[in-house]
Short mmCIF file of C-alpha atoms in Angstrom, two decimals:
data_model
loop_
_atom_site.label_atom_id
_atom_site.label_comp_id
_atom_site.label_asym_id
_atom_site.label_seq_id
_atom_site.Cartn_x
_atom_site.Cartn_y
_atom_site.Cartn_z
CA UNK A 1 29.87 143.99 132.25
CA UNK A 2 30.36 145.95 129.02
CA UNK A 3 33.67 147.25 127.78
CA UNK A 4 34.55 150.45 125.95
CA UNK A 5 34.40 150.03 122.18
CA UNK A 6 36.53 152.12 119.86
CA UNK A 7 34.67 153.69 116.95
CA UNK A 8 36.81 152.20 114.15
CA UNK A 9 36.69 148.71 115.68
CA UNK A 10 32.94 149.02 116.07
CA UNK A 11 32.47 150.07 112.44
CA UNK A 12 34.68 147.37 110.97
CA UNK A 13 33.12 144.49 112.88
CA UNK A 14 29.47 145.18 112.15
CA UNK A 15 29.40 147.21 108.94
CA UNK A 16 29.21 144.20 106.59
CA UNK A 17 26.49 142.37 108.49
CA UNK A 18 24.45 145.52 108.97
CA UNK A 19 24.39 147.11 105.53
CA UNK A 20 22.43 144.17 104.11
CA UNK A 21 19.48 145.06 106.32
CA UNK A 22 19.57 148.81 106.95
CA UNK A 23 21.12 149.70 103.59
CA UNK A 24 24.45 151.30 102.76
CA UNK A 25 23.04 154.85 102.80
CA UNK A 26 21.33 154.45 106.17
CA UNK A 27 24.44 152.84 107.64
CA UNK A 28 26.61 155.73 106.42
CA UNK A 29 24.19 158.16 108.07
CA UNK A 30 24.29 156.24 111.35
CA UNK A 31 28.04 155.98 111.43
CA UNK A 32 28.70 159.62 110.54
CA UNK A 33 26.21 160.64 113.18
CA UNK A 34 27.59 158.49 115.96
CA UNK A 35 29.78 161.17 117.55
CA UNK A 36 27.07 163.13 119.31
CA UNK A 37 23.32 163.52 119.67
CA UNK A 38 23.79 166.96 118.12
CA UNK A 39 24.38 165.27 114.76
CA UNK A 40 20.69 164.38 114.64
CA UNK A 41 18.57 167.43 113.80
CA UNK A 42 14.85 167.63 114.63
CA UNK A 43 14.14 167.39 110.91
CA UNK A 44 16.10 164.13 110.70
CA UNK A 45 14.16 162.68 113.61
CA UNK A 46 10.79 163.76 112.15
CA UNK A 47 11.64 162.13 108.82
CA UNK A 48 12.67 158.92 110.57
CA UNK A 49 9.47 158.83 112.65
CA UNK A 50 7.33 159.59 109.58
CA UNK A 51 9.00 156.75 107.67
CA UNK A 52 8.28 154.34 110.53
CA UNK A 53 4.59 155.34 110.61
CA UNK A 54 4.17 154.99 106.86
CA UNK A 55 5.78 151.54 106.82
CA UNK A 56 4.30 150.12 110.00
CA UNK A 57 2.20 147.60 108.01
CA UNK A 58 5.39 146.29 106.46
CA UNK A 59 7.10 145.63 109.81
CA UNK A 60 7.37 141.81 110.06
CA UNK A 61 8.12 141.89 113.80
CA UNK A 62 5.01 143.94 114.56
CA UNK A 63 2.99 141.50 112.45
CA UNK A 64 4.37 138.36 114.09
CA UNK A 65 4.58 139.48 117.73
CA UNK A 66 0.87 139.26 118.76
CA UNK A 67 0.66 135.60 117.70
CA UNK A 68 3.74 134.50 119.68
CA UNK A 69 3.82 132.77 123.06
CA UNK A 70 4.22 135.19 125.95
CA UNK A 71 6.30 134.04 128.91
CA UNK A 72 4.23 133.87 132.10
CA UNK A 73 3.82 131.95 135.35
CA UNK A 74 2.40 128.91 133.57
CA UNK A 75 5.17 128.31 131.03
CA UNK A 76 8.41 129.86 132.27
CA UNK A 77 9.59 126.79 134.25
CA UNK A 78 9.23 124.52 131.22
CA UNK A 79 11.00 127.07 129.00
CA UNK A 80 13.93 127.46 131.40
CA UNK A 81 14.29 123.81 132.43
CA UNK A 82 14.17 122.64 128.79
CA UNK A 83 16.38 125.46 127.44
CA UNK A 84 13.72 126.42 124.91
CA UNK A 85 15.55 129.06 122.91
CA UNK A 86 13.23 131.05 120.71
CA UNK A 87 11.32 134.20 119.84
CA UNK A 88 8.55 135.20 122.26
CA UNK A 89 6.09 138.05 122.57
CA UNK A 90 7.56 140.97 124.51
CA UNK A 91 6.30 141.09 128.13
CA UNK A 92 5.19 144.75 127.75
CA UNK A 93 4.81 145.65 124.05
CA UNK A 94 2.47 143.52 121.94
CA UNK A 95 4.10 144.64 118.67
CA UNK A 96 7.64 143.67 119.75
CA UNK A 97 9.46 140.44 120.53
CA UNK A 98 12.01 139.16 123.02
CA UNK A 99 14.43 136.43 121.92
CA UNK A 100 15.99 134.16 124.52
CA UNK A 101 19.01 132.03 123.61
CA UNK A 102 19.93 129.51 126.32
CA UNK A 103 23.63 128.72 126.32
CA UNK A 104 22.90 125.08 127.22
CA UNK A 105 20.74 124.68 124.12
CA UNK A 106 22.55 122.85 121.28
CA UNK A 107 22.18 124.51 117.84
CA UNK A 108 20.19 127.35 119.43
CA UNK A 109 21.30 129.78 116.72
CA UNK A 110 19.90 127.57 113.94
CA UNK A 111 16.61 127.12 115.80
CA UNK A 112 16.18 130.85 116.31
CA UNK A 113 17.05 131.71 112.69
CA UNK A 114 14.62 129.06 111.43
CA UNK A 115 11.84 130.47 113.61
CA UNK A 116 12.59 134.01 112.40
CA UNK A 117 12.40 132.85 108.80
CA UNK A 118 9.07 131.10 109.43
CA UNK A 119 7.76 134.33 110.96
CA UNK A 120 8.78 136.37 107.92
CA UNK A 121 11.63 138.07 109.80
CA UNK A 122 15.09 138.16 108.25
CA UNK A 123 17.42 135.62 109.97
CA UNK A 124 20.18 138.20 109.55
CA UNK A 125 18.56 140.13 112.41
CA UNK A 126 19.98 137.38 114.64
CA UNK A 127 23.42 137.64 112.98
CA UNK A 128 23.61 141.37 113.70
CA UNK A 129 22.72 141.11 117.38
CA UNK A 130 24.81 137.99 117.92
CA UNK A 131 27.74 139.85 116.30
CA UNK A 132 27.23 142.75 118.71
CA UNK A 133 27.21 140.31 121.63
CA UNK A 134 30.50 138.76 120.52
CA UNK A 135 31.99 142.22 120.03
CA UNK A 136 31.43 143.36 123.63
CA UNK A 137 31.67 140.02 125.48
CA UNK A 138 34.68 137.88 126.30
CA UNK A 139 34.63 134.17 125.43
CA UNK A 140 34.87 133.24 129.11
CA UNK A 141 31.81 135.27 130.16
CA UNK A 142 29.02 133.31 131.83
CA UNK A 143 26.86 136.32 132.61
CA UNK A 144 23.40 136.62 131.07
CA UNK A 145 23.12 139.65 128.81
CA UNK A 146 20.60 141.46 126.66
CA UNK A 147 22.05 142.68 123.37
CA UNK A 148 21.40 146.35 122.72
CA UNK A 149 20.84 147.04 119.03
CA UNK A 150 22.10 150.61 118.45
CA UNK A 151 20.34 151.20 115.16
CA UNK A 152 17.00 152.22 116.61
CA UNK A 153 14.78 150.31 114.18
CA UNK A 154 12.14 148.12 115.85
CA UNK A 155 11.49 146.31 112.57
CA UNK A 156 14.88 144.54 112.82
CA UNK A 157 15.41 144.46 116.61
CA UNK A 158 14.67 140.96 117.93
CA UNK A 159 15.86 141.88 121.46
CA UNK A 160 18.29 139.00 121.74
CA UNK A 161 19.15 137.91 125.28
CA UNK A 162 21.79 135.30 126.06
CA UNK A 163 20.78 133.29 129.13
CA UNK A 164 23.23 131.55 131.44
CA UNK A 165 21.16 129.81 134.10
CA UNK A 166 22.33 130.46 137.65
CA UNK A 167 24.23 127.67 139.37
CA UNK A 168 22.95 125.73 142.40
CA UNK A 169 26.42 124.99 143.76
CA UNK A 170 25.64 126.71 147.08
CA UNK A 171 22.91 124.23 148.08
CA UNK A 172 25.29 121.72 149.68
CA UNK A 173 26.61 124.41 152.00
CA UNK A 174 23.16 125.24 153.38
CA UNK A 175 21.47 123.80 156.47
CA UNK A 176 18.39 121.59 156.19
CA UNK A 177 16.23 124.55 157.26
CA UNK A 178 17.76 126.88 154.67
CA UNK A 179 17.60 124.54 151.66
CA UNK A 180 13.80 124.67 151.00
CA UNK A 181 13.81 128.49 151.13
CA UNK A 182 16.83 128.70 148.84
CA UNK A 183 15.37 126.23 146.33
CA UNK A 184 12.05 128.10 146.22
CA UNK A 185 13.81 131.43 145.72
CA UNK A 186 15.97 129.84 143.01
CA UNK A 187 12.86 128.64 141.17
CA UNK A 188 11.42 132.15 141.07
CA UNK A 189 14.86 133.55 140.33
CA UNK A 190 14.65 131.86 136.90
CA UNK A 191 11.63 134.02 136.04
CA UNK A 192 13.36 137.06 137.52
CA UNK A 193 16.36 136.44 135.25
CA UNK A 194 14.19 136.37 132.11
CA UNK A 195 12.39 139.55 133.19
CA UNK A 196 15.67 141.32 134.06
CA UNK A 197 17.01 140.78 130.56
CA UNK A 198 13.64 141.78 129.08
CA UNK A 199 13.90 144.91 131.21
CA UNK A 200 16.89 145.96 129.12
CA UNK A 201 14.60 146.11 126.09
CA UNK A 202 12.20 148.67 127.59
CA UNK A 203 11.77 151.81 125.49
CA UNK A 204 13.54 154.13 127.92
CA UNK A 205 16.57 151.78 127.83
CA UNK A 206 17.15 151.92 124.09
CA UNK A 207 20.64 153.12 123.11
CA UNK A 208 21.94 154.64 119.91
CA UNK A 209 25.37 154.17 118.34
CA UNK A 210 26.87 157.20 120.07
CA UNK A 211 25.78 155.81 123.48
CA UNK A 212 27.95 152.73 122.91
CA UNK A 213 30.94 154.81 121.92
CA UNK A 214 30.72 157.31 124.76
CA UNK A 215 30.09 154.60 127.41
CA UNK A 216 28.77 156.70 130.30
CA UNK A 217 29.05 154.49 133.39
CA UNK A 218 26.35 156.43 135.23
CA UNK A 219 23.89 155.68 132.44
CA UNK A 220 24.77 152.00 132.59
CA UNK A 221 24.13 151.99 136.35
CA UNK A 222 20.71 153.54 135.69
CA UNK A 223 19.92 150.88 133.07
CA UNK A 224 20.73 148.10 135.55
CA UNK A 225 18.56 149.74 138.23
CA UNK A 226 15.71 150.00 135.75
CA UNK A 227 15.98 146.36 134.61
CA UNK A 228 16.26 145.11 138.19
CA UNK A 229 13.27 147.18 139.36
CA UNK A 230 11.18 145.87 136.45
CA UNK A 231 12.23 142.27 137.14
CA UNK A 232 11.59 142.44 140.90
CA UNK A 233 8.10 143.90 140.50
CA UNK A 234 7.17 141.38 137.80
CA UNK A 235 8.43 138.54 140.02
CA UNK A 236 6.54 139.85 143.05
CA UNK A 237 3.36 139.69 140.96
CA UNK A 238 4.24 136.12 139.93
CA UNK A 239 4.82 135.05 143.54
CA UNK A 240 1.40 136.41 144.47
CA UNK A 241 -0.18 134.72 141.43
CA UNK A 242 1.34 131.41 142.59
CA UNK A 243 -0.31 131.78 146.00
CA UNK A 244 2.81 132.66 147.97
CA UNK A 245 2.21 134.41 151.30
CA UNK A 246 3.19 137.99 152.06
CA UNK A 247 5.98 136.57 154.22
CA UNK A 248 7.34 134.45 151.33
CA UNK A 249 7.25 137.41 148.94
CA UNK A 250 9.13 139.47 151.50
CA UNK A 251 11.71 136.65 151.86
CA UNK A 252 12.32 136.72 148.11
CA UNK A 253 12.85 140.49 147.93
CA UNK A 254 15.16 140.34 150.95
CA UNK A 255 17.09 137.53 149.24
CA UNK A 256 17.55 139.71 146.13
CA UNK A 257 18.48 142.70 148.29
CA UNK A 258 21.23 140.71 150.04
CA UNK A 259 22.57 139.72 146.64
CA UNK A 260 22.70 143.38 145.60
CA UNK A 261 24.46 144.33 148.84
CA UNK A 262 27.11 141.66 148.24
CA UNK A 263 27.84 143.14 144.80
CA UNK A 264 28.19 146.65 146.22
CA UNK A 265 30.34 145.55 149.16
CA UNK A 266 32.79 143.83 146.81
CA UNK A 267 32.90 146.54 144.14
CA UNK A 268 36.39 147.80 145.03
CA UNK A 269 37.80 144.29 145.01
CA UNK A 270 36.34 143.44 141.60
CA UNK A 271 36.69 146.73 139.78
CA UNK A 272 33.73 148.88 138.71
CA UNK A 273 30.45 146.99 138.43
CA UNK A 274 27.36 148.61 136.91
CA UNK A 275 24.98 146.44 139.00
CA UNK A 276 24.78 148.97 141.84
CA UNK A 277 21.06 148.80 142.57
CA UNK A 278 20.88 148.57 146.37
CA UNK A 279 18.67 151.70 146.85
CA UNK A 280 16.24 150.61 144.12
CA UNK A 281 15.94 147.17 145.72
CA UNK A 282 15.48 148.79 149.12
CA UNK A 283 12.63 150.94 147.80
CA UNK A 284 10.83 147.92 146.31
CA UNK A 285 11.57 145.77 149.38
CA UNK A 286 10.01 148.51 151.56
CA UNK A 287 6.97 148.63 149.28
CA UNK A 288 6.54 144.85 149.59
CA UNK A 289 6.55 145.20 153.38
CA UNK A 290 4.28 148.25 153.65
CA UNK A 291 2.19 148.54 150.46
CA UNK A 292 2.24 145.22 148.59
CA UNK A 293 -1.07 145.99 146.86
CA UNK A 294 0.59 148.92 145.10
CA UNK A 295 2.91 146.57 143.19
CA UNK A 296 0.22 143.92 142.64
CA UNK A 297 -2.15 146.44 141.01
CA UNK A 298 0.36 147.84 138.49
CA UNK A 299 -0.09 146.94 134.82
CA UNK A 300 2.93 145.85 132.75
CA UNK A 301 3.02 149.29 131.13
CA UNK A 302 2.96 150.97 134.54
CA UNK A 303 5.75 148.72 135.86
CA UNK A 304 7.79 149.81 132.83
CA UNK A 305 7.33 153.50 133.64
CA UNK A 306 7.60 153.14 137.44
CA UNK A 307 10.90 151.27 136.94
CA UNK A 308 12.25 154.18 134.93
CA UNK A 309 11.31 156.70 137.66
CA UNK A 310 12.81 154.58 140.47
CA UNK A 311 16.02 153.97 138.49
CA UNK A 312 16.62 157.58 137.44
CA UNK A 313 15.89 159.05 140.86
CA UNK A 314 17.91 156.37 142.68
CA UNK A 315 20.97 157.06 140.50
CA UNK A 316 20.70 160.87 140.65
CA UNK A 317 19.93 161.06 144.37
CA UNK A 318 22.64 162.35 146.73
CA UNK A 319 22.79 160.03 149.75
CA UNK A 320 25.34 162.08 151.74
CA UNK A 321 22.86 163.67 154.17
CA UNK A 322 21.16 160.35 154.95
CA UNK A 323 24.48 158.58 155.36
CA UNK A 324 25.93 161.22 157.70
CA UNK A 325 22.75 161.52 159.75
CA UNK A 326 22.63 157.76 160.36
CA UNK A 327 26.37 157.54 160.98
CA UNK A 328 26.16 160.33 163.58
CA UNK A 329 23.25 158.59 165.34
CA UNK A 330 25.30 155.40 165.58
CA UNK A 331 28.32 157.36 166.80
CA UNK A 332 26.23 158.95 169.54
CA UNK A 333 24.87 155.56 170.62
CA UNK A 334 28.27 153.83 170.69
CA UNK A 335 30.64 156.58 171.75
CA UNK A 336 30.26 156.38 175.54
CA UNK A 337 30.72 152.60 175.46
CA UNK A 338 33.87 152.98 173.32
CA UNK A 339 35.22 155.80 175.51
CA UNK A 340 34.81 153.74 178.68
CA UNK A 341 36.91 150.97 177.12
CA UNK A 342 39.57 153.39 175.85
CA UNK A 343 39.87 154.98 179.31
CA UNK A 344 41.69 151.82 180.42
CA UNK A 345 44.47 152.34 177.83
CA UNK A 346 47.56 154.54 177.93
CA UNK A 347 48.14 157.43 175.52
CA UNK A 348 50.86 155.38 173.80
CA UNK A 349 48.45 152.49 173.16
CA UNK A 350 45.78 154.87 171.84
CA UNK A 351 48.27 156.58 169.48
CA UNK A 352 49.36 153.18 168.14
CA UNK A 353 45.73 152.15 167.64
CA UNK A 354 45.02 155.38 165.77
CA UNK A 355 47.96 154.73 163.43
CA UNK A 356 46.80 151.17 162.72
CA UNK A 357 43.25 152.33 161.94
CA UNK A 358 44.61 155.00 159.59
CA UNK A 359 46.49 152.33 157.65
CA UNK A 360 43.42 150.08 157.50
CA UNK A 361 41.04 152.78 156.31
CA UNK A 362 43.44 153.99 153.61
CA UNK A 363 44.08 150.50 152.21
CA UNK A 364 41.99 150.15 148.99
CA UNK A 365 42.48 146.38 149.05
CA UNK A 366 40.96 145.92 152.49
CA UNK A 367 38.95 142.73 152.79
CA UNK A 368 37.01 143.90 155.82
CA UNK A 369 33.24 143.94 155.62
CA UNK A 370 31.33 147.21 155.43
CA UNK A 371 30.22 147.13 159.08
CA UNK A 372 33.82 146.73 160.27
CA UNK A 373 34.89 149.78 158.26
CA UNK A 374 32.10 151.83 159.84
CA UNK A 375 33.23 150.75 163.30
CA UNK A 376 36.77 151.81 162.40
CA UNK A 377 35.56 155.22 161.23
CA UNK A 378 33.71 155.79 164.50
CA UNK A 379 36.72 154.77 166.60
CA UNK A 380 39.03 156.95 164.48
CA UNK A 381 36.88 160.05 165.13
CA UNK A 382 36.87 159.33 168.87
CA UNK A 383 40.65 158.73 168.95
CA UNK A 384 41.29 162.00 167.09
CA UNK A 385 39.02 163.80 169.56
CA UNK A 386 40.91 162.30 172.51
CA UNK A 387 44.20 163.42 170.97
CA UNK A 388 42.89 166.99 170.65
CA UNK A 389 41.43 167.00 174.19
CA UNK A 390 43.94 165.00 176.22
CA UNK A 391 43.58 166.99 179.46
CA UNK A 392 39.81 166.50 179.64
CA UNK A 393 40.19 162.77 178.93
CA UNK A 394 43.24 161.79 181.00
CA UNK A 395 43.12 164.27 183.89
CA UNK A 396 39.39 164.89 184.29
CA UNK A 397 38.03 161.65 182.81
CA UNK A 398 35.19 163.60 181.20
CA UNK A 399 34.00 161.13 178.59
CA UNK A 400 30.77 163.07 177.95
CA UNK A 401 32.79 166.14 176.97
CA UNK A 402 34.81 163.96 174.56
CA UNK A 403 31.56 162.49 173.20
CA UNK A 404 30.20 165.99 172.52
CA UNK A 405 33.38 167.04 170.71
CA UNK A 406 33.43 163.78 168.69
CA UNK A 407 29.88 164.44 167.50
CA UNK A 408 30.84 167.99 166.52
CA UNK A 409 33.78 166.58 164.55
CA UNK A 410 31.53 164.05 162.79
CA UNK A 411 29.05 166.78 161.84
CA UNK A 412 31.88 168.86 160.43
CA UNK A 413 33.08 165.95 158.26
CA UNK A 414 29.89 165.77 156.16
CA UNK A 415 30.48 164.39 152.68
CA UNK A 416 29.87 166.75 149.78
CA UNK A 417 28.13 163.98 147.81
CA UNK A 418 27.52 160.25 147.83
CA UNK A 419 26.19 158.45 144.77
CA UNK A 420 24.56 155.08 144.17
CA UNK A 421 27.74 153.44 142.88
CA UNK A 422 29.72 154.24 146.07
CA UNK A 423 30.13 151.51 148.65
CA UNK A 424 28.87 153.42 151.69
CA UNK A 425 25.26 153.43 150.48
CA UNK A 426 24.77 149.78 151.49
CA UNK A 427 24.69 150.81 155.14
CA UNK A 428 21.82 153.27 154.81
CA UNK A 429 18.77 152.02 156.72
CA UNK A 430 16.00 154.46 155.77
CA UNK A 431 15.31 155.66 152.23
CA UNK A 432 12.42 157.93 153.18
CA UNK A 433 13.81 161.06 151.41
CA UNK A 434 14.28 159.02 148.22
CA UNK A 435 10.74 157.62 148.57
CA UNK A 436 9.38 161.16 148.78
CA UNK A 437 11.18 162.24 145.61
CA UNK A 438 10.05 159.13 143.72
CA UNK A 439 6.44 159.65 144.81
CA UNK A 440 6.57 163.26 143.60
CA UNK A 441 7.96 162.18 140.21
CA UNK A 442 5.34 159.46 139.86
CA UNK A 443 2.60 161.97 140.57
CA UNK A 444 4.04 164.43 138.03
CA UNK A 445 3.96 161.72 135.35
CA UNK A 446 0.39 160.66 136.12
CA UNK A 447 1.46 157.29 137.52
CA UNK A 448 -0.02 155.58 140.60
CA UNK A 449 1.61 156.71 143.86
CA UNK A 450 2.08 154.41 146.86
CA UNK A 451 -0.03 155.39 149.87
CA UNK A 452 1.58 157.08 152.86
CA UNK A 453 2.03 153.86 154.85
CA UNK A 454 5.77 153.91 154.09
CA UNK A 455 6.25 157.24 155.84
CA UNK A 456 4.08 156.01 158.71
CA UNK A 457 6.20 152.86 158.89
CA UNK A 458 9.29 155.00 159.40
CA UNK A 459 7.53 156.88 162.22
CA UNK A 460 6.54 153.56 163.81
CA UNK A 461 10.17 152.45 163.79
CA UNK A 462 11.16 155.68 165.56
CA UNK A 463 8.38 155.34 168.13
CA UNK A 464 9.32 151.71 168.74
CA UNK A 465 12.92 152.77 169.38
CA UNK A 466 11.63 155.31 171.94
CA UNK A 467 9.28 152.77 173.57
CA UNK A 468 6.22 154.77 172.48
CA UNK A 469 4.53 152.20 170.23
CA UNK A 470 1.02 152.84 171.64
CA UNK A 471 0.74 156.30 170.05
CA UNK A 472 1.95 154.85 166.73
CA UNK A 473 -0.72 152.13 166.77
CA UNK A 474 -3.36 154.75 167.62
CA UNK A 475 -2.25 156.87 164.69
CA UNK A 476 -2.33 153.85 162.38
CA UNK A 477 -5.91 152.95 163.38
CA UNK A 478 -7.09 156.56 162.87
CA UNK A 479 -5.58 156.89 159.38
CA UNK A 480 -8.53 156.56 156.98
CA UNK A 481 -6.28 156.32 153.91
CA UNK A 482 -4.72 153.09 155.09
CA UNK A 483 -6.17 149.61 155.19
CA UNK A 484 -4.92 147.12 157.77
#
């Protein structure tokens, strides 16, 4: 997780290393323009772009990249298991590179700098990005990280990523049935890790100096959603390439989704975490279940652009209506059962219970799981309704009247907004409205759009709940757009 960097500290720590490569004049321009995007005029940008075009033949990275090894399903296991730090061809852009430095690799910095020199790329490119990494990362950090180079020049950006391989310490705690599944997921997770960090080097993720100084948390959440979406889709393609079944691919995406849910559930205990990508993972997990061919047929360039659409829409989307609709459905289903139990208690007991629930819900340090908090919210609404309608409850025993009033109260408590980085989103079951928005955006940008099997899948779930599965199966067989 990044930390806020003060402008003066930022300047002092990287100015000396940077001016050797970008030049004193260019550095002065960058630093004076780091306050706001308004400091860059259209004329400035045109001049910069023109300069890049004129000097493209002189770009050593663009020259070297096409000849480099590209990480794929055939070589990634050897690279990871042997900690092969080095410069590789970028997974999306043939004229760019991605540099992986494994923390378990002795003298990795010297190896990388030697390779850069052999490729005709200044070894100081490593020094700059390594210096940026040390600036924003604590010595105790064991989290893999891609280093964002804020100077916007592809000719010196080696896309350095520090890789801390994930630990297998959990294996001993698993059952004999769980171990093979975990170990297989862990194997593919190594590829996912490399692709996630590469995802932070996609063009729409590039950050300028002023982005580092302003540190917009919402933007950082979007960047993590984008990188995760890119990594998941690339890994799904790898799983298919390796001959894994649809069921195994689904197991992997569910495994990653559970990991994302755990992060979101614990966010208030750990402080703010930018890895809030549950809705993005849900969207891709749904696609794996209902339209796997969509992901398998995407090119690397399309995965890049689809990831951007999913990430931006997932972060900007307001989940309040979905959350409240699903919460109210659960309240309606559970309320009569809860009311029948409460009918056996005195008013004094119910008042005491209400007070205890108030204290629990208001405690920011609560260790209860998400589902328990939702149960408490439902009970609290019912208790408040009983308190306001004591005669109907105690004298007439009309639990259906109390249920009706509780539902009215829940509808009146609708949230004004609910964003991706708020804990309640992990309980949302259907992301159909978000799917619809993403599909519309994909279509607007000329990108492939998943077929309508997702929406049909949601209808099937509803029909199954109402014991009317026959009409759903008939509809599925009559839909000429779908292949089953």
